[in-house]
mmCIF file of C-alpha atoms and ligand atoms in Angstrom:
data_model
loop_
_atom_site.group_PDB
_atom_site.id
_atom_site.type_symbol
_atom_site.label_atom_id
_atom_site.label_comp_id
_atom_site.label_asym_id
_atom_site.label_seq_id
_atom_site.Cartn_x
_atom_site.Cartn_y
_atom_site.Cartn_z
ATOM 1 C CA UNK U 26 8.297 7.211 -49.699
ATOM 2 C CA UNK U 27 7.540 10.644 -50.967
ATOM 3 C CA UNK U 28 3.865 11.920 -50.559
ATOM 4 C CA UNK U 29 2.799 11.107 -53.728
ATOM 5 C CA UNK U 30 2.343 7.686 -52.931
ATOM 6 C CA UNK U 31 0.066 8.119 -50.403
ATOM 7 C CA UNK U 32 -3.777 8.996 -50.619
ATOM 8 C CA UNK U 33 -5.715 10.940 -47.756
ATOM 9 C CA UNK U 34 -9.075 9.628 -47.874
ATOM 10 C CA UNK U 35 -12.239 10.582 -45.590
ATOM 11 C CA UNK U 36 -15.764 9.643 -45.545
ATOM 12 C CA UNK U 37 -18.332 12.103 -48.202
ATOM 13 C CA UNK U 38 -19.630 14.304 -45.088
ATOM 14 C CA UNK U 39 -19.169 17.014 -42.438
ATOM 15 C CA UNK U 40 -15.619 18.500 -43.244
ATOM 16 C CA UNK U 41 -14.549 16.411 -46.407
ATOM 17 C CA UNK U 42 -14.695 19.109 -48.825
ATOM 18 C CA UNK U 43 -12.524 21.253 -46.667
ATOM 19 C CA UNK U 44 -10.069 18.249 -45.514
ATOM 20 C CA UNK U 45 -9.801 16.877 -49.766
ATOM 21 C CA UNK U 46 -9.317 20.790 -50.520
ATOM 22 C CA UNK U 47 -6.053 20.724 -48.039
ATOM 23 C CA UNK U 48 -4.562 17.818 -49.163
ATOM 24 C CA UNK U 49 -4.641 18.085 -52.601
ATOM 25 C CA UNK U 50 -2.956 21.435 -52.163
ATOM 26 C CA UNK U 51 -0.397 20.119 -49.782
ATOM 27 C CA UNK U 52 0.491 17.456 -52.686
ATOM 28 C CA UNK U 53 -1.586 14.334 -52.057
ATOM 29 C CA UNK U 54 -3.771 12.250 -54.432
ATOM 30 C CA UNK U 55 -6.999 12.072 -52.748
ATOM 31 C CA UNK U 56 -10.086 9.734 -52.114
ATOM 32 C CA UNK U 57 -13.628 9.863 -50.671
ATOM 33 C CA UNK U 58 -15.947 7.303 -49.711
ATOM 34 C CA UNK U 59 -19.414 8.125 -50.886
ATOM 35 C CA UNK U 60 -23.116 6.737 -49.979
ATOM 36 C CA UNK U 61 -24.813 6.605 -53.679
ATOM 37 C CA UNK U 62 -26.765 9.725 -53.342
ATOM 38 C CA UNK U 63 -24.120 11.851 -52.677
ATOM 39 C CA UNK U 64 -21.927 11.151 -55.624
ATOM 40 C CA UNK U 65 -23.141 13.982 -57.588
ATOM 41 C CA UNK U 66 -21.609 16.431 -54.939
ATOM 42 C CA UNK U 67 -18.217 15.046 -54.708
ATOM 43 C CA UNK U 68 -17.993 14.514 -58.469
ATOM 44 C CA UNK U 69 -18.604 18.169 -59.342
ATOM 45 C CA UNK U 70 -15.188 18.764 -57.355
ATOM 46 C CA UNK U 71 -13.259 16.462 -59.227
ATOM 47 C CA UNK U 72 -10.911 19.844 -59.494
ATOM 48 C CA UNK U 73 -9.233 17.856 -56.183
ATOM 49 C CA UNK U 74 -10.781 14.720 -55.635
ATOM 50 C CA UNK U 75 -9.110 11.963 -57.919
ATOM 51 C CA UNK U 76 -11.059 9.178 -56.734
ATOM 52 C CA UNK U 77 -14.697 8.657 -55.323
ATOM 53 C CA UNK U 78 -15.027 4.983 -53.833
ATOM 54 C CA UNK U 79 -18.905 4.462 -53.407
ATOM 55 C CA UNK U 80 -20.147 1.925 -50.340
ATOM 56 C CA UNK U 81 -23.984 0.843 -50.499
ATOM 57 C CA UNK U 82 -24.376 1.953 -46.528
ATOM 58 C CA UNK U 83 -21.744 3.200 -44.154
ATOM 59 C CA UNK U 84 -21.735 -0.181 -42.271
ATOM 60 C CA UNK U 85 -19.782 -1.299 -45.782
ATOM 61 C CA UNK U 86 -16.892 0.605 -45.376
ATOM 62 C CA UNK U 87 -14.700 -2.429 -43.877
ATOM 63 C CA UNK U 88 -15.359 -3.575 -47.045
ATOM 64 C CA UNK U 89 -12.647 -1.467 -48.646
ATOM 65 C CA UNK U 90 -10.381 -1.828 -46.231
ATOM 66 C CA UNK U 91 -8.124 -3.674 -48.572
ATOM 67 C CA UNK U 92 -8.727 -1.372 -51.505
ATOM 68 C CA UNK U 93 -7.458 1.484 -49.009
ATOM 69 C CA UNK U 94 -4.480 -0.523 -48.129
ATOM 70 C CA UNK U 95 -3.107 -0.749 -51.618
ATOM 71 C CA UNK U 96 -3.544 2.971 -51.959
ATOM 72 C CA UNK U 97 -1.299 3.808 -48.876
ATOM 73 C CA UNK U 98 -4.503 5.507 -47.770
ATOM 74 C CA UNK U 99 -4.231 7.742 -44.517
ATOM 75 C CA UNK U 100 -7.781 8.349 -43.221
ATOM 76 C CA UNK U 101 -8.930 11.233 -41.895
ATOM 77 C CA UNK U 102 -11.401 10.968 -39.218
ATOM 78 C CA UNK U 103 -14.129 13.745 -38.667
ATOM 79 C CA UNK U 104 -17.712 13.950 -37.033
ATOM 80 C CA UNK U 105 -19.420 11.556 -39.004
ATOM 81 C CA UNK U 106 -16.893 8.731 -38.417
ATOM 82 C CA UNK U 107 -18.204 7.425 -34.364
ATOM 83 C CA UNK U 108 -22.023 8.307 -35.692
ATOM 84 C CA UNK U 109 -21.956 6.331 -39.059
ATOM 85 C CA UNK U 110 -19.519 3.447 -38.145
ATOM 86 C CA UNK U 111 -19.527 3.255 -34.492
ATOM 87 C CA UNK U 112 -16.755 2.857 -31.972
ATOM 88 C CA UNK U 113 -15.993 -0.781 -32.619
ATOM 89 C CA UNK U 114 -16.056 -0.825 -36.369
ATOM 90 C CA UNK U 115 -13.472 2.421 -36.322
ATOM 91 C CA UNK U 116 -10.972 1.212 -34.041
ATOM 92 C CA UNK U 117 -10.924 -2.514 -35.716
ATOM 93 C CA UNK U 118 -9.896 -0.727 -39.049
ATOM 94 C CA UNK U 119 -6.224 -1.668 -39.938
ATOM 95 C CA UNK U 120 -5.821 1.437 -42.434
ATOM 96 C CA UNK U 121 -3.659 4.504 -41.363
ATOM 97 C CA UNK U 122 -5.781 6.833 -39.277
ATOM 98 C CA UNK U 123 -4.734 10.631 -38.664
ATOM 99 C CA UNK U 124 -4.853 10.832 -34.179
ATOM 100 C CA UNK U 125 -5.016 8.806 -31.686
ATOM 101 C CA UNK U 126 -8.032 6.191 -31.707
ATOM 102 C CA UNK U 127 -7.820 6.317 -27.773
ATOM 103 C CA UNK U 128 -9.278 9.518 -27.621
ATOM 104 C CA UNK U 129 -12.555 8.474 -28.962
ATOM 105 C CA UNK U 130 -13.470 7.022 -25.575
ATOM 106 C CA UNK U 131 -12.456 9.872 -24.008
ATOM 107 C CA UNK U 132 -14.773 11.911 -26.135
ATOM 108 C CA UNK U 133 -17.387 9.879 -26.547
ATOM 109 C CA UNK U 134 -18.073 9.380 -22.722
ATOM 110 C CA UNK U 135 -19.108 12.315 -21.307
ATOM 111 C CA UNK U 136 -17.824 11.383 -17.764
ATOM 112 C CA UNK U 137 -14.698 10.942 -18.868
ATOM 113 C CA UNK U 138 -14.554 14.217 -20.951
ATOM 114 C CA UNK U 139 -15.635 16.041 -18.104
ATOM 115 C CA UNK U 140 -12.652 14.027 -15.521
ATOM 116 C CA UNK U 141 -10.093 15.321 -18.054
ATOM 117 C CA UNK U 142 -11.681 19.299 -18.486
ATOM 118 C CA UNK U 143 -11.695 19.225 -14.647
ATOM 119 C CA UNK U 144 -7.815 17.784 -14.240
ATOM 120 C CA UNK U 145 -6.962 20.790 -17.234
ATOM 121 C CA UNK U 146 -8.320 23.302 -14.439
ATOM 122 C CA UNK U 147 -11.020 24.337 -17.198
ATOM 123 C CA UNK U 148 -14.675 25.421 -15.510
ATOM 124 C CA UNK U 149 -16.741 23.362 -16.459
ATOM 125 C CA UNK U 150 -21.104 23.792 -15.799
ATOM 126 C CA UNK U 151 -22.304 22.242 -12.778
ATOM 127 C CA UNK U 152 -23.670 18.177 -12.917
ATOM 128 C CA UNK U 153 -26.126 17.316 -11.331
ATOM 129 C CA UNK U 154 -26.312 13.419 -10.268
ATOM 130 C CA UNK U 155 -29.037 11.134 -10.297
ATOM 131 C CA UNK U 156 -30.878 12.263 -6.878
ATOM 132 C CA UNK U 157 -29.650 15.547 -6.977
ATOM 133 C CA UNK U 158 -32.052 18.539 -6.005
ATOM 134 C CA UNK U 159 -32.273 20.399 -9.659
ATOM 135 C CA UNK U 160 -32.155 24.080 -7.819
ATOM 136 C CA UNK U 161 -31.631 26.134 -11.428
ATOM 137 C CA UNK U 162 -32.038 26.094 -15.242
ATOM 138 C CA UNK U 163 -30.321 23.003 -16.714
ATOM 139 C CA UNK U 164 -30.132 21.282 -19.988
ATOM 140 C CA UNK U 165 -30.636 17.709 -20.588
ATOM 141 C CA UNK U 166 -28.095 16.094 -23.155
ATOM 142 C CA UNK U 167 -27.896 12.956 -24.510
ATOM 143 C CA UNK U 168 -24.803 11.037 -25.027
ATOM 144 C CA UNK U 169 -22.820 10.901 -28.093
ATOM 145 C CA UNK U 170 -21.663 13.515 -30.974
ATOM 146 C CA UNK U 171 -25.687 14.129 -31.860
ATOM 147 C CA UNK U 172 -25.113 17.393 -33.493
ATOM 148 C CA UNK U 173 -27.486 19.138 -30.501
ATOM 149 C CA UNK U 174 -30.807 16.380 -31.173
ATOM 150 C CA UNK U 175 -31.914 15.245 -28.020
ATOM 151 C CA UNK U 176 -31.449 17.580 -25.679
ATOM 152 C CA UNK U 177 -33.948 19.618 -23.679
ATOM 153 C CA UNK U 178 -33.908 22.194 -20.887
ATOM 154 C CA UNK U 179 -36.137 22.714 -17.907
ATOM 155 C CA UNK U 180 -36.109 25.530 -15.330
ATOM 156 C CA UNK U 181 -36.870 23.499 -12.297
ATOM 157 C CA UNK U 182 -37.128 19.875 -11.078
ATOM 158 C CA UNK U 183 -41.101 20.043 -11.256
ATOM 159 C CA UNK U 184 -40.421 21.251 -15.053
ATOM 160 C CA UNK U 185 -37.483 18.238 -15.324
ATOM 161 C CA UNK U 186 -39.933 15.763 -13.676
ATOM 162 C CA UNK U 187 -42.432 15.850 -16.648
ATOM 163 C CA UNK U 188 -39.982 16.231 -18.931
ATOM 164 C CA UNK U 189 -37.915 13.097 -18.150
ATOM 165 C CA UNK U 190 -41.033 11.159 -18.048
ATOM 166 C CA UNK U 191 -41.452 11.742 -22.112
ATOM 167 C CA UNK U 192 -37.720 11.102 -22.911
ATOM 168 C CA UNK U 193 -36.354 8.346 -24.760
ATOM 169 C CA UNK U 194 -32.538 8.856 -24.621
ATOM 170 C CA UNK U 195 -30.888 6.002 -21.984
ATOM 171 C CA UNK U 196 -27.514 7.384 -21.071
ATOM 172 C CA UNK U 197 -27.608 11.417 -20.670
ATOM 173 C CA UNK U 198 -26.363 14.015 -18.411
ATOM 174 C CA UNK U 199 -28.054 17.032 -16.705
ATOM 175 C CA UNK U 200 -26.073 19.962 -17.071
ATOM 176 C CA UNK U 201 -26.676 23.818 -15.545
ATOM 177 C CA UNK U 202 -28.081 25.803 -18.282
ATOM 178 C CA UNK U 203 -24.930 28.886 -18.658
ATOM 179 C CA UNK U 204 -26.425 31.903 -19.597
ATOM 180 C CA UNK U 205 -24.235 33.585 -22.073
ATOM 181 C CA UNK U 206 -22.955 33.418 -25.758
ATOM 182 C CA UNK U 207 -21.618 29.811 -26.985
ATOM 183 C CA UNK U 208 -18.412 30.169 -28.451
ATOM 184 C CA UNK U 209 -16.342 27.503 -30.391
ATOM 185 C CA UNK U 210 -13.050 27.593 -30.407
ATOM 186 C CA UNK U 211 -10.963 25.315 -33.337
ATOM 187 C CA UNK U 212 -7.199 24.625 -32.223
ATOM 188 C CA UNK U 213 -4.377 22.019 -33.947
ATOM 189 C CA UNK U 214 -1.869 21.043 -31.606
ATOM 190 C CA UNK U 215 1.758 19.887 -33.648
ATOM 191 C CA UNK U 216 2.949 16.708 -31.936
ATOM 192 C CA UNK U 217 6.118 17.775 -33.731
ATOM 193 C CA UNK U 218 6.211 21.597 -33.405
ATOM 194 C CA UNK U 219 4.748 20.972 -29.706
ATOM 195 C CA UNK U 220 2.586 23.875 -30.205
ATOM 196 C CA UNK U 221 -0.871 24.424 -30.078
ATOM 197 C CA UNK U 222 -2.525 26.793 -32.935
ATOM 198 C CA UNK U 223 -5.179 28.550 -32.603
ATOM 199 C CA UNK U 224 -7.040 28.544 -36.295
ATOM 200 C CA UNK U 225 -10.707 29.697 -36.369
ATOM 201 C CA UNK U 226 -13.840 30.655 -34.265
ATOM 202 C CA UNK U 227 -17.250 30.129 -34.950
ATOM 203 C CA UNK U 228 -20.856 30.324 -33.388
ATOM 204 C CA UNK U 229 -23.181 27.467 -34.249
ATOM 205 C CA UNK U 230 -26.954 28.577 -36.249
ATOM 206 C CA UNK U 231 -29.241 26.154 -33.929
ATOM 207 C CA UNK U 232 -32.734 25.388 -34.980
ATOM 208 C CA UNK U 233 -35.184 26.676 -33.205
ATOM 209 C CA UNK U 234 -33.097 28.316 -30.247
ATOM 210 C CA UNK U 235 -31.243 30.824 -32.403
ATOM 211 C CA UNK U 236 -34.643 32.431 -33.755
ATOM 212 C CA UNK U 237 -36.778 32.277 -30.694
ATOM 213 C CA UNK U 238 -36.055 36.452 -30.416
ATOM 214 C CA UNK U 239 -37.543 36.790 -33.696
ATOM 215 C CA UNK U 240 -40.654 36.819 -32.254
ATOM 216 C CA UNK U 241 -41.467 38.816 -29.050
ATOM 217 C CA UNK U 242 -42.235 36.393 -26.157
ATOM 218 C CA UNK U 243 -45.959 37.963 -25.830
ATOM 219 C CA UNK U 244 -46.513 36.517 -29.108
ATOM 220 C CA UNK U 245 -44.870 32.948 -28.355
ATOM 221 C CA UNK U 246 -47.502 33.021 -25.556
ATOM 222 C CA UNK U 247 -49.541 29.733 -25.837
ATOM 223 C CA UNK U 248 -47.581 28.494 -29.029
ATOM 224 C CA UNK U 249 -45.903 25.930 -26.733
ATOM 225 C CA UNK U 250 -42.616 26.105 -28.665
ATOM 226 C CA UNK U 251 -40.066 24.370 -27.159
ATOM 227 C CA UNK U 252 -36.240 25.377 -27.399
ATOM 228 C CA UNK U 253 -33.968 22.987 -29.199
ATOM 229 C CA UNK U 254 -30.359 22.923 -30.323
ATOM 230 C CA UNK U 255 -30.107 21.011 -33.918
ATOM 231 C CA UNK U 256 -27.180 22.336 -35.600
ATOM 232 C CA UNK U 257 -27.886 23.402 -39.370
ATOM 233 C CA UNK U 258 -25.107 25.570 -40.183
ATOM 234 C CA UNK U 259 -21.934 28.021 -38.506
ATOM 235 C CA UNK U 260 -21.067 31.447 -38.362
ATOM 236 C CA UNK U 261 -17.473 32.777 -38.686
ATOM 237 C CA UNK U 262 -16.499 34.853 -35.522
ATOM 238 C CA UNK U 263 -13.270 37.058 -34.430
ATOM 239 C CA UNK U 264 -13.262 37.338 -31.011
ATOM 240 C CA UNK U 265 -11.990 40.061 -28.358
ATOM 241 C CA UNK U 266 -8.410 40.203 -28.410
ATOM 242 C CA UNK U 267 -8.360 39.841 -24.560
ATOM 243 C CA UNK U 268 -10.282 36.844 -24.086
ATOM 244 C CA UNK U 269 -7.864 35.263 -26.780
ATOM 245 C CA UNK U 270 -4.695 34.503 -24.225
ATOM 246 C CA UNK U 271 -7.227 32.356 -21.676
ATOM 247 C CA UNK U 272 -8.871 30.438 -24.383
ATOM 248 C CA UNK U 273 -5.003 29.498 -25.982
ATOM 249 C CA UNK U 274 -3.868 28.715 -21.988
ATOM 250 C CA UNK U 275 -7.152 26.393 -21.956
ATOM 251 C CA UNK U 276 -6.332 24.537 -24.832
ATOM 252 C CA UNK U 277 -2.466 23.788 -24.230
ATOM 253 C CA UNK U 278 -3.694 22.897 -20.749
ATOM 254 C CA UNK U 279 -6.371 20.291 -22.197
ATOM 255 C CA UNK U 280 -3.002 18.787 -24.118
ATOM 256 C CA UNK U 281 -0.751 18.645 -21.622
ATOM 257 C CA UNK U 282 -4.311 16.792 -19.120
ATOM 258 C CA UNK U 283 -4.169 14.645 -22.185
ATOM 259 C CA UNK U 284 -0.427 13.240 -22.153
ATOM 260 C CA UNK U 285 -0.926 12.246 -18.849
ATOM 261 C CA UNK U 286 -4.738 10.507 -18.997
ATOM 262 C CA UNK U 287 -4.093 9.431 -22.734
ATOM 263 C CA UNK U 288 -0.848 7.864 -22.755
ATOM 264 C CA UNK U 289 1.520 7.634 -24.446
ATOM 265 C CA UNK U 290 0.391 10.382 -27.149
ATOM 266 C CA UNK U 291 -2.557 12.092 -25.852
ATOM 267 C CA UNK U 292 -4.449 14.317 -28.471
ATOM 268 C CA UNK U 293 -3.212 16.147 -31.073
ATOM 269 C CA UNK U 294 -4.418 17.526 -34.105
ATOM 270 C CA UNK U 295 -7.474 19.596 -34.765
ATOM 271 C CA UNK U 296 -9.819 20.033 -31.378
ATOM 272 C CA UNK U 297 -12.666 22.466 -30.598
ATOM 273 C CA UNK U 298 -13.549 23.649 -27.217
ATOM 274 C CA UNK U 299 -16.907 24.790 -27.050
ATOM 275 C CA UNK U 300 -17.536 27.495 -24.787
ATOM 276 C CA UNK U 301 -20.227 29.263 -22.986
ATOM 277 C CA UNK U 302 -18.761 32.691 -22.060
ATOM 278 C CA UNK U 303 -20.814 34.523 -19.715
ATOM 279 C CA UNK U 304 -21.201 38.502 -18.640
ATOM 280 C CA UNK U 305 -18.765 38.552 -16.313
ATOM 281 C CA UNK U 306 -16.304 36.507 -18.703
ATOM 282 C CA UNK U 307 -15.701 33.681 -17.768
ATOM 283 C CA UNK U 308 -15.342 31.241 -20.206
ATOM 284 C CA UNK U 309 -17.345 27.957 -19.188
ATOM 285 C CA UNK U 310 -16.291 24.610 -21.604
ATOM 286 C CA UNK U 311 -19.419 22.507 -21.999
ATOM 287 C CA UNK U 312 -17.843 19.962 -24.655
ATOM 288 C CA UNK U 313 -14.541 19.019 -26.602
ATOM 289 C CA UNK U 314 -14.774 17.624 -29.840
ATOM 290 C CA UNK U 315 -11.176 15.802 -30.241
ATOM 291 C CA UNK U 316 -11.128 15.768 -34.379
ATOM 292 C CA UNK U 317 -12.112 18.608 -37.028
ATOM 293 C CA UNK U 318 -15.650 19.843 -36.393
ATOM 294 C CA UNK U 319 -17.777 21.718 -39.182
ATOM 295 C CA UNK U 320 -17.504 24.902 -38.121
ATOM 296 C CA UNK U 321 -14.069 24.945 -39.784
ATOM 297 C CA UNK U 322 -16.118 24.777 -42.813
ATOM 298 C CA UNK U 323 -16.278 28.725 -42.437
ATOM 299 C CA UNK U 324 -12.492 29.080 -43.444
ATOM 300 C CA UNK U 325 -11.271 27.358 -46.266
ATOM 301 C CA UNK U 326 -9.318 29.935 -47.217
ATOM 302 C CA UNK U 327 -7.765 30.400 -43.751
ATOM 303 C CA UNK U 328 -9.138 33.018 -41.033
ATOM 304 C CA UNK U 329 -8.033 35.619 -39.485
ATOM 305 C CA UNK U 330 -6.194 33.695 -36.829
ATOM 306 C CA UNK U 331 -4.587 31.493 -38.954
ATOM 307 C CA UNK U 332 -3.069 34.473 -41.196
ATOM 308 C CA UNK U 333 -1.380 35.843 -38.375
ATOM 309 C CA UNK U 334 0.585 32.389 -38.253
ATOM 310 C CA UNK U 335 0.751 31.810 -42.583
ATOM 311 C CA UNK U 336 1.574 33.640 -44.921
ATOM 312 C CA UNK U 337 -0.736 31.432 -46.942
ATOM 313 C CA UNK U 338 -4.561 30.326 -46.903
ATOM 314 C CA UNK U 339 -4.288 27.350 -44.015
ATOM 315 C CA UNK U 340 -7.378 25.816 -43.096
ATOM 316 C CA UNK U 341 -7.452 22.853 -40.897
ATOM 317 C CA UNK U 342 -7.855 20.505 -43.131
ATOM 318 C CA UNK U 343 -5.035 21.858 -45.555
ATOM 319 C CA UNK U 344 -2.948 21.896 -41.609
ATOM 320 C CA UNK U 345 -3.697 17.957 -41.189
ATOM 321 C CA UNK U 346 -1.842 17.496 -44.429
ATOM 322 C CA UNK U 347 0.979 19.587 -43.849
ATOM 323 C CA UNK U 348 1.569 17.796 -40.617
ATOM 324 C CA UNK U 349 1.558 14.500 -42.156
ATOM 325 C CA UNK U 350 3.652 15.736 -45.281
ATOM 326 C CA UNK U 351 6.017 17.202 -42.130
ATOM 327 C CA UNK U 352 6.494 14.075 -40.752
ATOM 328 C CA UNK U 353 7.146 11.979 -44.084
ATOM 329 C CA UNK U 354 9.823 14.728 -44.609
ATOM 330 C CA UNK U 355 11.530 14.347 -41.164
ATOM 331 C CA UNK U 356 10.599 10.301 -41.424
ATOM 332 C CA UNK U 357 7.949 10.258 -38.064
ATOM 333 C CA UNK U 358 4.994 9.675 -39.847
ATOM 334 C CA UNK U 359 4.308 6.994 -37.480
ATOM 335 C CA UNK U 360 4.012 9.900 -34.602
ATOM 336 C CA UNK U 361 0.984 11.214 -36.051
ATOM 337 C CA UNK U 362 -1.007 7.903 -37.187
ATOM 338 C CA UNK U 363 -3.020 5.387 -35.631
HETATM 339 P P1 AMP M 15 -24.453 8.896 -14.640
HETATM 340 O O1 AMP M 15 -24.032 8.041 -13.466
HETATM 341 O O2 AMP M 15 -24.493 10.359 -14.300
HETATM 342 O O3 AMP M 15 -23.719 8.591 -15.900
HETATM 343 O O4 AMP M 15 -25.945 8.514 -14.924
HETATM 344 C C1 AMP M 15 -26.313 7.253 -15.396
HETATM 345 C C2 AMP M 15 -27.679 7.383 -16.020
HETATM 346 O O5 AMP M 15 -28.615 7.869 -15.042
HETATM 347 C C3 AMP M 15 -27.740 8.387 -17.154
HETATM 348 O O6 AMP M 15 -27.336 7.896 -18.394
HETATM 349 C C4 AMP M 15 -29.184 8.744 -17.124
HETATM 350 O O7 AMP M 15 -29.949 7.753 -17.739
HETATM 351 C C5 AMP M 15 -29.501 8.805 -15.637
HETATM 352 N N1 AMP M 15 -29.274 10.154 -15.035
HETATM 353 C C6 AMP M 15 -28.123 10.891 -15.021
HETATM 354 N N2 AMP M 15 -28.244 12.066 -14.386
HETATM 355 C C7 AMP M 15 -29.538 12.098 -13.950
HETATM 356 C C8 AMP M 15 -30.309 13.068 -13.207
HETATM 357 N N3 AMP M 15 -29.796 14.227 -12.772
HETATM 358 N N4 AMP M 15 -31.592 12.757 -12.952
HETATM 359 C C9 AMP M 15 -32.125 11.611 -13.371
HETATM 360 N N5 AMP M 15 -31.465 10.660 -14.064
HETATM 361 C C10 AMP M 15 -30.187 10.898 -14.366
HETATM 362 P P1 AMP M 16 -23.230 20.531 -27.395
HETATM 363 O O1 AMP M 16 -23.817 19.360 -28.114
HETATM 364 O O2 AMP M 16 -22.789 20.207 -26.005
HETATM 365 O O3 AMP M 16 -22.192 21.224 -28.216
HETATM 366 O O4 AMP M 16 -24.407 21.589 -27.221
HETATM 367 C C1 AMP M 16 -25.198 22.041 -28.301
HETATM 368 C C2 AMP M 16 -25.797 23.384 -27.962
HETATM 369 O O5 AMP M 16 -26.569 23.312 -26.759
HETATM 370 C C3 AMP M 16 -24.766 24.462 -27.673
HETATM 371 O O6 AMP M 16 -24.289 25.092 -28.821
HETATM 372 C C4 AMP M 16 -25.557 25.422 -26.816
HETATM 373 O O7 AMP M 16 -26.426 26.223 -27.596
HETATM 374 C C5 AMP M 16 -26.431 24.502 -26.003
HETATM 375 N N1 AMP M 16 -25.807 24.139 -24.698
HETATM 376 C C6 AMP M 16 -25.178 22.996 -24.410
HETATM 377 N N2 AMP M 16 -24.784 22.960 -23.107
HETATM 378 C C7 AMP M 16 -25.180 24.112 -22.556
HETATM 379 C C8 AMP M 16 -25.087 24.667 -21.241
HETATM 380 N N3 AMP M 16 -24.525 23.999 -20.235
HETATM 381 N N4 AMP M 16 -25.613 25.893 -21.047
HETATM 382 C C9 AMP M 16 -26.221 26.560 -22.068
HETATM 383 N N5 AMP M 16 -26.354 26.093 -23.296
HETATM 384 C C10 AMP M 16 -25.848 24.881 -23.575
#
C-alpha cells in the first residue's frame, strides 16, 4: 500500500498541530479527534487537517476504534494520551500506534525510569526513601506526566514534615532539589537508520517559579508565595556547542539501556531528556518523556539542530511521518508500530 491510504491521526492537544503539520507534508491524509469545544481550533487549519472526528469526552475514544480501522489510521501518541485515556484504555486499543506501548510503564513509573537512567550511566538527583534523613533542598513530585502540578519543595525535613502533612498526592517521590538551569533536550532515534537525532532544545516558562526574580526577595517578605512548577508555555534554546557531544552520548546510551530492559524493540522515536545542568556542568537528568513533548512546539519549521541534518524544515512531528513513510517504502512498517 502506498501512503495515501493511510491516515495519521492524534488526539486535538499538546503537539497535534505540529504532528498533522508533518504528515500532511510528508503525504498523508490526516485526522484529529476533537472534544466539542475545541473544534473551532482544528477547523481553522483545515489547510492540513482533512478530517476532525469529534468524541463527547476522551473516555469515548474506543468508540471510534472501528471508524479508525477503516481509515488505515496510524495513531500518534503524545502527552495527553496516558493523562486523558489512561494506561489500560491505550494499550487495549487495536489501531496502529507509532512506538512501543511497553514503554509507557517504563515512563510512567518513576522507579522504573530512574532503574533504566541509572543502567544508561546517566546522573541522576539523589532519592531519598521513605525514612531517609532529608539533609538538603529537595522537591516533592507526584507521579505521572502532570505537566509540573503537584509538586513542592522544602529545604529541610522540619520544612518537609509540615509540608507532607497538607499533601494529597498518594504515590510521589522526593527528589534533591539541583541547583542550576533545566534544560530539555528533544531527540528521534531511527529504528531503521539506527541513529539517534538530535532535533530541538527548549526551556520550559513555569508558573510561578520562573518569575519569582521579578520581584526582589525583600519585597516577597511575608507574601508567603510558594514556588511551583505548572508548565504554561516553552522557550526555544541553542545550547553550547560543547555540552552538545555528552547530551547526544546520553541519549544513544538511554537507547541502547532500552533494547536490553525493553525487549525486543526498546524506544524509539521522539524522546526528551530533561536536564538540570549545574555550574560546574554536569548535566543531571531528572525525567524522560518517551513520546513528543510540547516543547517541540517551538520548531515547526525545524531548528537549528535539525538544519544541520535537512536540507529542509523537519520538525518532529513532520520526522514521525517520514519514518513511517520510510518504512512503507522499504516494506517494515511493522518495525515502527504497535
Ligand atoms: P517508594 O517506595 O519510594 O515508591 O514510595 C512509596 C510511597 O511512599 C510513595 O508513593 C509515597 O507515598 C511515600 N514516600 C516516598 N518517598 C518518601 C519519603 N522520602 N518520605 C515520605 N514518604 C515517602
Ligand atoms: P518534571 O515534571 O520532572 O519535568 O519537573 C518540572 C519542573 O520542576 C522542572 O522543569 C524543574 O523546574 C523542576 N524540577 C524538577 N525536578 C527538579 C530537581 N531535581 N531539581 C530542581 N528542579 C527540579
Amino acid at each position: 500500500m502506498g501512503i495515501t491510504n493511510y491516515t495519521i491521526v492524534t488526539l486535538g492537544s499538546h503537539s497535534a498541530l505540529q504532528i498533522l503539520k508533518g504528515a500532511k507534508d510528508e503525504g498523508f491524509k490526516t485526522a484529529v479527534v476533537v472534544t466539542p469545544q475545541r473544534i473551532p481550533l482544528y477547523k481553522s487549519y483545515n489547510n492540513f487537517i482533512d478530517e476532525i472526528l469529534e468524541v463527547k469526552s476522551w473516555t469515548d475514544f474506543p468508540k471510534l476504534e472501528k471508524e479508525l480501522l477503516k481509515r488505515n489510521s496510524i495513531i500518534i501518541p503524545h502527552g495527553s494520551f496516558v493523562a486523558y485515556l489512561g494506561m489500560d484504555q491505550n494499550k487495549n486499543m487495536k489501531v496502529s500506534y507509532f512506538g512501543n506501548k511497553q514503554v509507557l510503564d517504563w515512563e510512567e513509573n518513576r522507579k522504573m525510569q530512574r532503574e533504566w537512567m541509572e543502567k544508561a550511566g546517566i546522573k541522576v538527583p539523589h532519592r531519598f526513601r521513605k525514612g531517609d534523613k532529608i539533609d538538603r533542598a529537595v522537591i516533592v513530585k507526584s507521579y505521572g506526566a502532570a505537566g509540573g502540578k503537584g509538586y513542592f519543595t522544602a529545604r529541610n525535613q522540619k520544612e518537609f514534615d509540615e509540608k507532607l502533612r497538607s499533601y494529597n498526592e498518594e504515590r510521589f517521590m522526593v527528589q534533591e532539589y539541583v541547583v542550576g538551569v533545566p534544560v530539555y533536550f528533544h531527540f528521534f532515534y531511527s529504528p531503521l537508520t539506527k541513529k539517534v537525532e538530535l532535533m530541538s532544545i527548549d526551556k520550559r516558562y513555569e508558573t510561578n517559579v520562573d518569575s519569582l526574580g521579578r520581584i526582589p526577595a525583600k519585597n516577597q517578605e511575608g507574601l508567603n508565595i510558594e514556588p511551583s512548577f505548572e508548565v504554561v508555555a516553552n522557550i526555544p534554546m541553542a545550547i553550547r556547542e560543547s555540552l552538545m557531544a555528552e547530551a547526544i552520548s546520553m541519549a544513544e546510551r538511554v537507547i541502547e539501556t532500552s533494547k536490553k530492559l525493553i525487549s525486543p524493540k526498546g524506544l524509539f522515536g521522539p524522546f526528551c531528556l530533561e536536564t538540570i545542568i549545574t555550574s560546574t556542568e554536569e548535566i543531571y537528568t531528572i525525567e524522560i518523556s518517551a513520546r513528543i513533548v510540547a516543547g517541540t512546539n517551538c520548531f515547526i519549521d525545524g531548528s537549528p539542530y535539525t538544519y544541520l541534518l535537512y536540507d529542509e524544515p523537519m520538525s518532529t512531528g513532520r520526522r514521525i511521518a517520514r519514518e513511517i513513510k520510510n518504512a512503507v517504502k522499504i516494506n517494515k512498517l511493522k518495525e515502527v508500530l504497535d
